Amino acid sequence: MPTATPAVAAGIKGGMPPSKTVLVTGVSRGLGRALALELAKRGHAIIGCARSVEKVQALQSELMAVSPDASSSSSASPPSKHLITHLDVRSDSAVRELAKLIAESRRVPDIIVNNAGTINKNNKIWQVPAEEFDIVIDTNIKGIANVLRHFMPLMIEKKHGIIVNMSSGWGRSAAAEVAPYCASKWAVEGLTKSVAKELPPGFAAVSLSPGVINTDMLASCFGSSAALYQTPETWAPTAATMILSLTVEDNGASLTV
C-alpha cells in the first residue's frame, strides 16, 4: 500500500483535507466568483479567468485576503498561490497560452470547473440576432471544449482529475425565449457524457446544474423576481463541498447542487 506524502499525512492528522488546485472559468462575477472565494477560504489554490480586467484584479486581492495562510506570511508581499487572469474562453489561442503558463509553473489543476457562460436576451429564436446566438454557443460550448483541449493532456500526465461542466435546469428541460441557452446547455450535458466515456482511469467528468440562483443571468430572464432566489454567496458553500467530494465513481453523472 502506498504511503501518504508528509503534506497529505499532516492534513489527514489535522483533520484537514489536502489542498487542491482548482481551475474556475468565469470568475469575475456570480457563481464563479462566489465559488472561487469559498474554495480559497478552505485553503485551496485557485486558477481563474474572466473577461473583465478590473474584476480580475480585484478578485486576485480578495482571494489573497481570504486565504487561511494570508495572515501567517512574514513577507510584506508574499507570492500568491492563486492565479487570476484576463481571458476569454472563446479564444482557443488564449486558453492554449494559459495552459502553457500553468504547465510551466507546475500548477496543473486537480479540478476544473467550466463555469463561464452567458445567455441570450429573452426572444423568440427567429428574433435572436445571429451574432448573439454565436456568443452563447461559442462561450457555453466551445469555451468548454477549448479548456478541455488544452488542460486535459496536462491532467492526464498527473493521472487524476475531476471535470465539472456547469449545466442548467434548462439543459434538461426547456423554456420559451431562451432557445440558444437551452441548446447550449443540452449540448453541455451530451458533451460531458461523451467525454466521460473517453477519460482514462482516475478521472471523472460530470455536468452540474447549480439550481436557480439570483445571478445577473437569472435577472435577465426573470426580472425583479430573481431576487426571490438564493444568492451565489449562499449557494457557494454547498456547491464547494459537493465539488470537492466528487470521485471517479461520479463519472458521467448529471448532478444538481
PDB file of C-alpha atoms in Angstrom:
ATOM      1  CA  MET A   1       0.000   0.000   0.000  1.00  0.00           C
ATOM      2  CA  PRO A   2       1.454   3.431  -0.947  1.00  0.00           C
ATOM      3  CA  THR A   3       2.231   5.787   1.929  1.00  0.00           C
ATOM      4  CA  ALA A   4       0.940   9.335   2.125  1.00  0.00           C
ATOM      5  CA  THR A   5       3.303  12.206   1.477  1.00  0.00           C
ATOM      6  CA  PRO A   6       4.256  14.324   4.545  1.00  0.00           C
ATOM      7  CA  ALA A   7       1.938  17.129   3.445  1.00  0.00           C
ATOM      8  CA  VAL A   8      -1.002  14.808   2.926  1.00  0.00           C
ATOM      9  CA  ALA A   9      -0.291  12.969   6.156  1.00  0.00           C
ATOM     10  CA  ALA A  10      -0.206  16.253   8.065  1.00  0.00           C
ATOM     11  CA  GLY A  11      -3.519  17.250   6.548  1.00  0.00           C
ATOM     12  CA  ILE A  12      -5.129  13.945   7.487  1.00  0.00           C
ATOM     13  CA  LYS A  13      -3.718  14.103  11.027  1.00  0.00           C
ATOM     14  CA  GLY A  14      -5.029  17.639  11.472  1.00  0.00           C
ATOM     15  CA  GLY A  15      -8.449  16.762  10.121  1.00  0.00           C
ATOM     16  CA  MET A  16      -7.995  18.993   7.096  1.00  0.00           C
ATOM     17  CA  PRO A  17      -8.168  17.641   3.537  1.00  0.00           C
ATOM     18  CA  PRO A  18      -5.095  18.263   1.388  1.00  0.00           C
ATOM     19  CA  SER A  19      -5.161  21.466  -0.642  1.00  0.00           C
ATOM     20  CA  LYS A  20      -6.239  21.134  -4.245  1.00  0.00           C
ATOM     21  CA  THR A  21      -5.657  23.339  -7.250  1.00  0.00           C
ATOM     22  CA  VAL A  22      -8.959  24.298  -8.862  1.00  0.00           C
ATOM     23  CA  LEU A  23      -9.396  25.999 -12.229  1.00  0.00           C
ATOM     24  CA  VAL A  24     -12.607  28.037 -12.389  1.00  0.00           C
ATOM     25  CA  THR A  25     -13.594  29.864 -15.565  1.00  0.00           C
ATOM     26  CA  GLY A  26     -15.836  32.922 -15.463  1.00  0.00           C
ATOM     27  CA  VAL A  27     -14.653  34.039 -12.013  1.00  0.00           C
ATOM     28  CA  SER A  28     -15.388  37.751 -12.283  1.00  0.00           C
ATOM     29  CA  ARG A  29     -18.964  37.590 -11.002  1.00  0.00           C
ATOM     30  CA  GLY A  30     -21.873  35.402  -9.952  1.00  0.00           C
ATOM     31  CA  LEU A  31     -21.349  31.709  -9.292  1.00  0.00           C
ATOM     32  CA  GLY A  32     -17.733  31.615 -10.428  1.00  0.00           C
ATOM     33  CA  ARG A  33     -16.636  34.430  -8.141  1.00  0.00           C
ATOM     34  CA  ALA A  34     -18.524  33.095  -5.122  1.00  0.00           C
ATOM     35  CA  LEU A  35     -17.185  29.567  -5.671  1.00  0.00           C
ATOM     36  CA  ALA A  36     -13.588  30.757  -6.080  1.00  0.00           C
ATOM     37  CA  LEU A  37     -13.740  32.754  -2.847  1.00  0.00           C
ATOM     38  CA  GLU A  38     -15.309  29.861  -0.939  1.00  0.00           C
ATOM     39  CA  LEU A  39     -12.653  27.416  -2.144  1.00  0.00           C
ATOM     40  CA  ALA A  40      -9.871  29.879  -1.293  1.00  0.00           C
ATOM     41  CA  LYS A  41     -11.277  30.266   2.232  1.00  0.00           C
ATOM     42  CA  ARG A  42     -10.906  26.496   2.602  1.00  0.00           C
ATOM     43  CA  GLY A  43      -7.231  26.660   1.666  1.00  0.00           C
ATOM     44  CA  HIS A  44      -7.410  25.588  -1.963  1.00  0.00           C
ATOM     45  CA  ALA A  45      -5.408  27.237  -4.744  1.00  0.00           C
ATOM     46  CA  ILE A  46      -7.450  28.973  -7.425  1.00  0.00           C
ATOM     47  CA  ILE A  47      -6.631  29.408 -11.085  1.00  0.00           C
ATOM     48  CA  GLY A  48      -9.281  31.644 -12.590  1.00  0.00           C
ATOM     49  CA  CYS A  49     -10.056  33.538 -15.739  1.00  0.00           C
ATOM     50  CA  ALA A  50     -12.628  36.084 -16.877  1.00  0.00           C
ATOM     51  CA  ARG A  51     -13.060  38.796 -19.479  1.00  0.00           C
ATOM     52  CA  SER A  52     -13.173  41.800 -17.099  1.00  0.00           C
ATOM     53  CA  VAL A  53      -9.688  43.164 -16.390  1.00  0.00           C
ATOM     54  CA  GLU A  54     -10.821  45.282 -13.421  1.00  0.00           C
ATOM     55  CA  LYS A  55     -12.774  42.471 -11.771  1.00  0.00           C
ATOM     56  CA  VAL A  56      -9.920  40.026 -12.301  1.00  0.00           C
ATOM     57  CA  GLN A  57      -7.510  42.351 -10.494  1.00  0.00           C
ATOM     58  CA  ALA A  58      -9.956  42.910  -7.631  1.00  0.00           C
ATOM     59  CA  LEU A  59     -10.593  39.194  -7.205  1.00  0.00           C
ATOM     60  CA  GLN A  60      -6.876  38.406  -7.033  1.00  0.00           C
ATOM     61  CA  SER A  61      -6.599  40.678  -3.983  1.00  0.00           C
ATOM     62  CA  GLU A  62      -9.752  39.263  -2.391  1.00  0.00           C
ATOM     63  CA  LEU A  63      -8.544  35.693  -2.772  1.00  0.00           C
ATOM     64  CA  MET A  64      -5.251  36.537  -1.107  1.00  0.00           C
ATOM     65  CA  ALA A  65      -7.112  38.216   1.755  1.00  0.00           C
ATOM     66  CA  VAL A  66      -9.449  35.306   2.496  1.00  0.00           C
ATOM     67  CA  SER A  67      -6.865  32.521   2.181  1.00  0.00           C
ATOM     68  CA  PRO A  68      -6.125  30.878   5.559  1.00  0.00           C
ATOM     69  CA  ASP A  69      -2.386  31.470   5.229  1.00  0.00           C
ATOM     70  CA  ALA A  70      -2.755  35.157   4.296  1.00  0.00           C
ATOM     71  CA  SER A  71      -2.013  36.466   7.796  1.00  0.00           C
ATOM     72  CA  SER A  72       0.702  33.929   8.609  1.00  0.00           C
ATOM     73  CA  SER A  73       3.201  35.047   5.985  1.00  0.00           C
ATOM     74  CA  SER A  74       6.162  37.071   7.217  1.00  0.00           C
ATOM     75  CA  SER A  75       6.742  38.574   3.775  1.00  0.00           C
ATOM     76  CA  ALA A  76       5.425  42.052   3.028  1.00  0.00           C
ATOM     77  CA  SER A  77       4.396  40.874  -0.436  1.00  0.00           C
ATOM     78  CA  PRO A  78       4.001  37.093  -0.285  1.00  0.00           C
ATOM     79  CA  PRO A  79       3.704  35.273  -3.588  1.00  0.00           C
ATOM     80  CA  SER A  80       0.090  34.339  -4.217  1.00  0.00           C
ATOM     81  CA  LYS A  81      -0.824  30.710  -4.676  1.00  0.00           C
ATOM     82  CA  HIS A  82      -3.762  31.972  -6.729  1.00  0.00           C
ATOM     83  CA  LEU A  83      -3.537  32.942 -10.387  1.00  0.00           C
ATOM     84  CA  ILE A  84      -6.374  35.019 -11.831  1.00  0.00           C
ATOM     85  CA  THR A  85      -6.040  36.223 -15.399  1.00  0.00           C
ATOM     86  CA  HIS A  86      -7.894  38.188 -18.043  1.00  0.00           C
ATOM     87  CA  LEU A  87      -9.017  35.679 -20.661  1.00  0.00           C
ATOM     88  CA  ASP A  88     -11.976  34.918 -22.922  1.00  0.00           C
ATOM     89  CA  VAL A  89     -12.615  31.164 -23.111  1.00  0.00           C
ATOM     90  CA  ARG A  90     -13.952  31.647 -26.650  1.00  0.00           C
ATOM     91  CA  SER A  91     -10.346  32.181 -27.743  1.00  0.00           C
ATOM     92  CA  ASP A  92      -8.623  28.838 -28.272  1.00  0.00           C
ATOM     93  CA  SER A  93      -5.222  30.504 -28.558  1.00  0.00           C
ATOM     94  CA  ALA A  94      -5.688  32.379 -25.274  1.00  0.00           C
ATOM     95  CA  VAL A  95      -6.665  29.189 -23.461  1.00  0.00           C
ATOM     96  CA  ARG A  96      -3.661  27.433 -25.005  1.00  0.00           C
ATOM     97  CA  GLU A  97      -1.337  30.133 -23.642  1.00  0.00           C
ATOM     98  CA  LEU A  98      -2.861  29.846 -20.173  1.00  0.00           C
ATOM     99  CA  ALA A  99      -2.360  26.079 -20.217  1.00  0.00           C
ATOM    100  CA  LYS A 100       1.275  26.596 -21.223  1.00  0.00           C
ATOM    101  CA  LEU A 101       1.784  29.021 -18.324  1.00  0.00           C
ATOM    102  CA  ILE A 102       0.144  26.614 -15.888  1.00  0.00           C
ATOM    103  CA  ALA A 103       2.308  23.728 -17.073  1.00  0.00           C
ATOM    104  CA  GLU A 104       5.478  25.802 -16.720  1.00  0.00           C
ATOM    105  CA  SER A 105       4.536  26.927 -13.211  1.00  0.00           C
ATOM    106  CA  ARG A 106       3.569  23.380 -12.199  1.00  0.00           C
ATOM    107  CA  ARG A 107       0.064  24.375 -11.143  1.00  0.00           C
ATOM    108  CA  VAL A 108      -1.834  21.758 -13.126  1.00  0.00           C
ATOM    109  CA  PRO A 109      -5.366  21.667 -11.683  1.00  0.00           C
ATOM    110  CA  ASP A 110      -6.837  18.749  -9.780  1.00  0.00           C
ATOM    111  CA  ILE A 111     -10.340  20.020 -10.546  1.00  0.00           C
ATOM    112  CA  ILE A 112     -11.675  22.061 -13.460  1.00  0.00           C
ATOM    113  CA  VAL A 113     -14.962  23.922 -13.124  1.00  0.00           C
ATOM    114  CA  ASN A 114     -16.090  25.081 -16.552  1.00  0.00           C
ATOM    115  CA  ASN A 115     -18.358  27.830 -15.275  1.00  0.00           C
ATOM    116  CA  ALA A 116     -18.028  30.623 -17.858  1.00  0.00           C
ATOM    117  CA  GLY A 117     -21.361  31.148 -19.543  1.00  0.00           C
ATOM    118  CA  THR A 118     -23.796  33.620 -20.987  1.00  0.00           C
ATOM    119  CA  ILE A 119     -27.440  33.787 -22.035  1.00  0.00           C
ATOM    120  CA  ASN A 120     -29.385  35.463 -24.802  1.00  0.00           C
ATOM    121  CA  LYS A 121     -31.857  38.261 -24.182  1.00  0.00           C
ATOM    122  CA  ASN A 122     -35.374  36.879 -23.952  1.00  0.00           C
ATOM    123  CA  ASN A 123     -36.545  36.483 -27.534  1.00  0.00           C
ATOM    124  CA  LYS A 124     -38.140  34.023 -29.914  1.00  0.00           C
ATOM    125  CA  ILE A 125     -35.448  32.154 -31.840  1.00  0.00           C
ATOM    126  CA  TRP A 126     -36.203  33.914 -35.133  1.00  0.00           C
ATOM    127  CA  GLN A 127     -35.703  37.257 -33.392  1.00  0.00           C
ATOM    128  CA  VAL A 128     -32.328  36.397 -31.842  1.00  0.00           C
ATOM    129  CA  PRO A 129     -29.572  38.083 -33.889  1.00  0.00           C
ATOM    130  CA  ALA A 130     -27.014  35.696 -35.381  1.00  0.00           C
ATOM    131  CA  GLU A 131     -24.172  37.390 -33.508  1.00  0.00           C
ATOM    132  CA  GLU A 132     -25.950  36.943 -30.172  1.00  0.00           C
ATOM    133  CA  PHE A 133     -26.638  33.282 -30.912  1.00  0.00           C
ATOM    134  CA  ASP A 134     -22.966  32.781 -31.772  1.00  0.00           C
ATOM    135  CA  ILE A 135     -21.811  34.354 -28.497  1.00  0.00           C
ATOM    136  CA  VAL A 136     -23.949  31.938 -26.468  1.00  0.00           C
ATOM    137  CA  ILE A 137     -22.756  28.882 -28.390  1.00  0.00           C
ATOM    138  CA  ASP A 138     -19.119  29.972 -28.532  1.00  0.00           C
ATOM    139  CA  THR A 139     -18.977  30.705 -24.807  1.00  0.00           C
ATOM    140  CA  ASN A 140     -21.085  27.900 -23.375  1.00  0.00           C
ATOM    141  CA  ILE A 141     -19.965  25.052 -25.629  1.00  0.00           C
ATOM    142  CA  LYS A 142     -16.773  25.974 -27.461  1.00  0.00           C
ATOM    143  CA  GLY A 143     -15.371  27.575 -24.309  1.00  0.00           C
ATOM    144  CA  ILE A 144     -15.592  24.241 -22.503  1.00  0.00           C
ATOM    145  CA  ALA A 145     -14.069  22.441 -25.480  1.00  0.00           C
ATOM    146  CA  ASN A 146     -11.153  24.885 -25.564  1.00  0.00           C
ATOM    147  CA  VAL A 147     -10.409  24.319 -21.882  1.00  0.00           C
ATOM    148  CA  LEU A 148     -10.593  20.537 -22.218  1.00  0.00           C
ATOM    149  CA  ARG A 149      -8.462  20.556 -25.362  1.00  0.00           C
ATOM    150  CA  HIS A 150      -5.547  22.244 -23.635  1.00  0.00           C
ATOM    151  CA  PHE A 151      -5.855  21.187 -19.994  1.00  0.00           C
ATOM    152  CA  MET A 152      -6.822  17.534 -20.268  1.00  0.00           C
ATOM    153  CA  PRO A 153      -3.386  16.476 -21.602  1.00  0.00           C
ATOM    154  CA  LEU A 154      -1.787  18.158 -18.567  1.00  0.00           C
ATOM    155  CA  MET A 155      -4.165  16.462 -16.162  1.00  0.00           C
ATOM    156  CA  ILE A 156      -3.704  13.089 -17.836  1.00  0.00           C
ATOM    157  CA  GLU A 157       0.027  13.373 -17.119  1.00  0.00           C
ATOM    158  CA  LYS A 158      -0.899  13.743 -13.424  1.00  0.00           C
ATOM    159  CA  LYS A 159      -3.105  10.639 -13.756  1.00  0.00           C
ATOM    160  CA  HIS A 160      -6.083  12.102 -11.915  1.00  0.00           C
ATOM    161  CA  GLY A 161      -8.645  14.872 -12.202  1.00  0.00           C
ATOM    162  CA  ILE A 162     -12.257  15.935 -11.879  1.00  0.00           C
ATOM    163  CA  ILE A 163     -14.043  17.874 -14.637  1.00  0.00           C
ATOM    164  CA  VAL A 164     -17.183  19.815 -13.695  1.00  0.00           C
ATOM    165  CA  ASN A 165     -19.095  21.308 -16.620  1.00  0.00           C
ATOM    166  CA  MET A 166     -21.714  23.742 -15.388  1.00  0.00           C
ATOM    167  CA  SER A 167     -25.074  22.896 -16.867  1.00  0.00           C
ATOM    168  CA  SER A 168     -28.555  24.155 -16.006  1.00  0.00           C
ATOM    169  CA  GLY A 169     -32.083  23.016 -15.333  1.00  0.00           C
ATOM    170  CA  TRP A 170     -32.588  24.250 -18.883  1.00  0.00           C
ATOM    171  CA  GLY A 171     -30.022  21.706 -20.022  1.00  0.00           C
ATOM    172  CA  ARG A 172     -32.520  19.016 -19.021  1.00  0.00           C
ATOM    173  CA  SER A 173     -35.776  20.827 -19.814  1.00  0.00           C
ATOM    174  CA  ALA A 174     -36.719  23.843 -21.937  1.00  0.00           C
ATOM    175  CA  ALA A 175     -38.309  27.267 -21.779  1.00  0.00           C
ATOM    176  CA  ALA A 176     -39.573  29.786 -24.286  1.00  0.00           C
ATOM    177  CA  GLU A 177     -37.398  32.691 -25.421  1.00  0.00           C
ATOM    178  CA  VAL A 178     -34.102  31.164 -24.246  1.00  0.00           C
ATOM    179  CA  ALA A 179     -33.678  28.596 -27.004  1.00  0.00           C
ATOM    180  CA  PRO A 180     -29.993  29.423 -27.660  1.00  0.00           C
ATOM    181  CA  TYR A 181     -29.170  28.993 -23.979  1.00  0.00           C
ATOM    182  CA  CYS A 182     -31.184  25.778 -23.681  1.00  0.00           C
ATOM    183  CA  ALA A 183     -29.494  24.411 -26.793  1.00  0.00           C
ATOM    184  CA  SER A 184     -26.062  25.193 -25.363  1.00  0.00           C
ATOM    185  CA  LYS A 185     -26.751  23.557 -22.008  1.00  0.00           C
ATOM    186  CA  TRP A 186     -28.289  20.449 -23.596  1.00  0.00           C
ATOM    187  CA  ALA A 187     -25.040  20.299 -25.570  1.00  0.00           C
ATOM    188  CA  VAL A 188     -23.028  20.546 -22.336  1.00  0.00           C
ATOM    189  CA  GLU A 189     -24.911  17.536 -20.988  1.00  0.00           C
ATOM    190  CA  GLY A 190     -24.193  15.479 -24.104  1.00  0.00           C
ATOM    191  CA  LEU A 191     -20.603  16.612 -24.377  1.00  0.00           C
ATOM    192  CA  THR A 192     -19.964  15.691 -20.743  1.00  0.00           C
ATOM    193  CA  LYS A 193     -21.426  12.200 -21.081  1.00  0.00           C
ATOM    194  CA  SER A 194     -19.338  11.602 -24.181  1.00  0.00           C
ATOM    195  CA  VAL A 195     -16.141  12.892 -22.570  1.00  0.00           C
ATOM    196  CA  ALA A 196     -16.839  10.660 -19.561  1.00  0.00           C
ATOM    197  CA  LYS A 197     -16.525   7.644 -21.878  1.00  0.00           C
ATOM    198  CA  GLU A 198     -13.189   8.881 -23.231  1.00  0.00           C
ATOM    199  CA  LEU A 199     -11.405   9.517 -19.935  1.00  0.00           C
ATOM    200  CA  PRO A 200      -8.692   7.194 -18.658  1.00  0.00           C
ATOM    201  CA  PRO A 201      -8.894   5.636 -15.178  1.00  0.00           C
ATOM    202  CA  GLY A 202      -8.581   8.114 -12.315  1.00  0.00           C
ATOM    203  CA  PHE A 203     -10.823  10.746 -13.880  1.00  0.00           C
ATOM    204  CA  ALA A 204     -14.429  11.842 -13.789  1.00  0.00           C
ATOM    205  CA  ALA A 205     -16.470  14.313 -15.809  1.00  0.00           C
ATOM    206  CA  VAL A 206     -19.850  15.482 -14.533  1.00  0.00           C
ATOM    207  CA  SER A 207     -22.405  18.050 -15.600  1.00  0.00           C
ATOM    208  CA  LEU A 208     -23.607  20.120 -12.668  1.00  0.00           C
ATOM    209  CA  SER A 209     -26.763  22.213 -12.534  1.00  0.00           C
ATOM    210  CA  PRO A 210     -26.394  24.927  -9.881  1.00  0.00           C
ATOM    211  CA  GLY A 211     -30.120  25.194  -9.283  1.00  0.00           C
ATOM    212  CA  VAL A 212     -31.942  28.525  -9.524  1.00  0.00           C
ATOM    213  CA  ILE A 213     -29.635  31.250  -8.219  1.00  0.00           C
ATOM    214  CA  ASN A 214     -30.035  35.036  -8.179  1.00  0.00           C
ATOM    215  CA  THR A 215     -27.395  35.986 -10.734  1.00  0.00           C
ATOM    216  CA  ASP A 216     -27.267  38.599 -13.478  1.00  0.00           C
ATOM    217  CA  MET A 217     -28.221  35.902 -15.982  1.00  0.00           C
ATOM    218  CA  LEU A 218     -31.295  34.917 -13.982  1.00  0.00           C
ATOM    219  CA  ALA A 219     -32.291  38.566 -13.681  1.00  0.00           C
ATOM    220  CA  SER A 220     -32.113  38.904 -17.450  1.00  0.00           C
ATOM    221  CA  CYS A 221     -34.791  36.192 -17.710  1.00  0.00           C
ATOM    222  CA  PHE A 222     -36.854  36.618 -14.546  1.00  0.00           C
ATOM    223  CA  GLY A 223     -36.523  40.354 -13.962  1.00  0.00           C
ATOM    224  CA  SER A 224     -37.084  41.519 -10.372  1.00  0.00           C
ATOM    225  CA  SER A 225     -38.395  38.103  -9.300  1.00  0.00           C
ATOM    226  CA  ALA A 226     -34.833  36.784  -9.494  1.00  0.00           C
ATOM    227  CA  ALA A 227     -34.349  38.349  -6.056  1.00  0.00           C
ATOM    228  CA  LEU A 228     -36.636  35.650  -4.604  1.00  0.00           C
ATOM    229  CA  TYR A 229     -33.893  33.054  -5.052  1.00  0.00           C
ATOM    230  CA  GLN A 230     -30.707  32.423  -3.080  1.00  0.00           C
ATOM    231  CA  THR A 231     -27.573  34.437  -3.760  1.00  0.00           C
ATOM    232  CA  PRO A 232     -24.337  32.998  -5.152  1.00  0.00           C
ATOM    233  CA  GLU A 233     -22.716  33.581  -1.753  1.00  0.00           C
ATOM    234  CA  THR A 234     -25.365  31.450  -0.037  1.00  0.00           C
ATOM    235  CA  TRP A 235     -25.036  28.777  -2.716  1.00  0.00           C
ATOM    236  CA  ALA A 236     -21.241  28.554  -2.773  1.00  0.00           C
ATOM    237  CA  PRO A 237     -20.550  26.602   0.467  1.00  0.00           C
ATOM    238  CA  THR A 238     -22.862  23.749  -0.538  1.00  0.00           C
ATOM    239  CA  ALA A 239     -21.526  23.748  -4.096  1.00  0.00           C
ATOM    240  CA  ALA A 240     -17.906  23.769  -2.941  1.00  0.00           C
ATOM    241  CA  THR A 241     -18.458  20.820  -0.597  1.00  0.00           C
ATOM    242  CA  MET A 242     -20.182  18.886  -3.355  1.00  0.00           C
ATOM    243  CA  ILE A 243     -17.479  19.567  -5.942  1.00  0.00           C
ATOM    244  CA  LEU A 244     -14.658  18.694  -3.545  1.00  0.00           C
ATOM    245  CA  SER A 245     -16.417  15.424  -2.709  1.00  0.00           C
ATOM    246  CA  LEU A 246     -16.674  14.187  -6.306  1.00  0.00           C
ATOM    247  CA  THR A 247     -14.867  10.942  -7.126  1.00  0.00           C
ATOM    248  CA  VAL A 248     -14.279   8.726 -10.148  1.00  0.00           C
ATOM    249  CA  GLU A 249     -17.497   6.923  -9.207  1.00  0.00           C
ATOM    250  CA  ASP A 250     -19.410  10.038 -10.325  1.00  0.00           C
ATOM    251  CA  ASN A 251     -18.082   9.874 -13.874  1.00  0.00           C
ATOM    252  CA  GLY A 252     -20.782  10.700 -16.428  1.00  0.00           C
ATOM    253  CA  ALA A 253     -23.340  11.820 -13.857  1.00  0.00           C
ATOM    254  CA  SER A 254     -25.774  14.722 -14.267  1.00  0.00           C
ATOM    255  CA  LEU A 255     -25.922  16.321 -10.832  1.00  0.00           C
ATOM    256  CA  THR A 256     -27.669  19.255  -9.169  1.00  0.00           C
ATOM    257  CA  VAL A 257     -26.449  21.301  -6.221  1.00  0.00           C
TER     258      VAL A 257
END
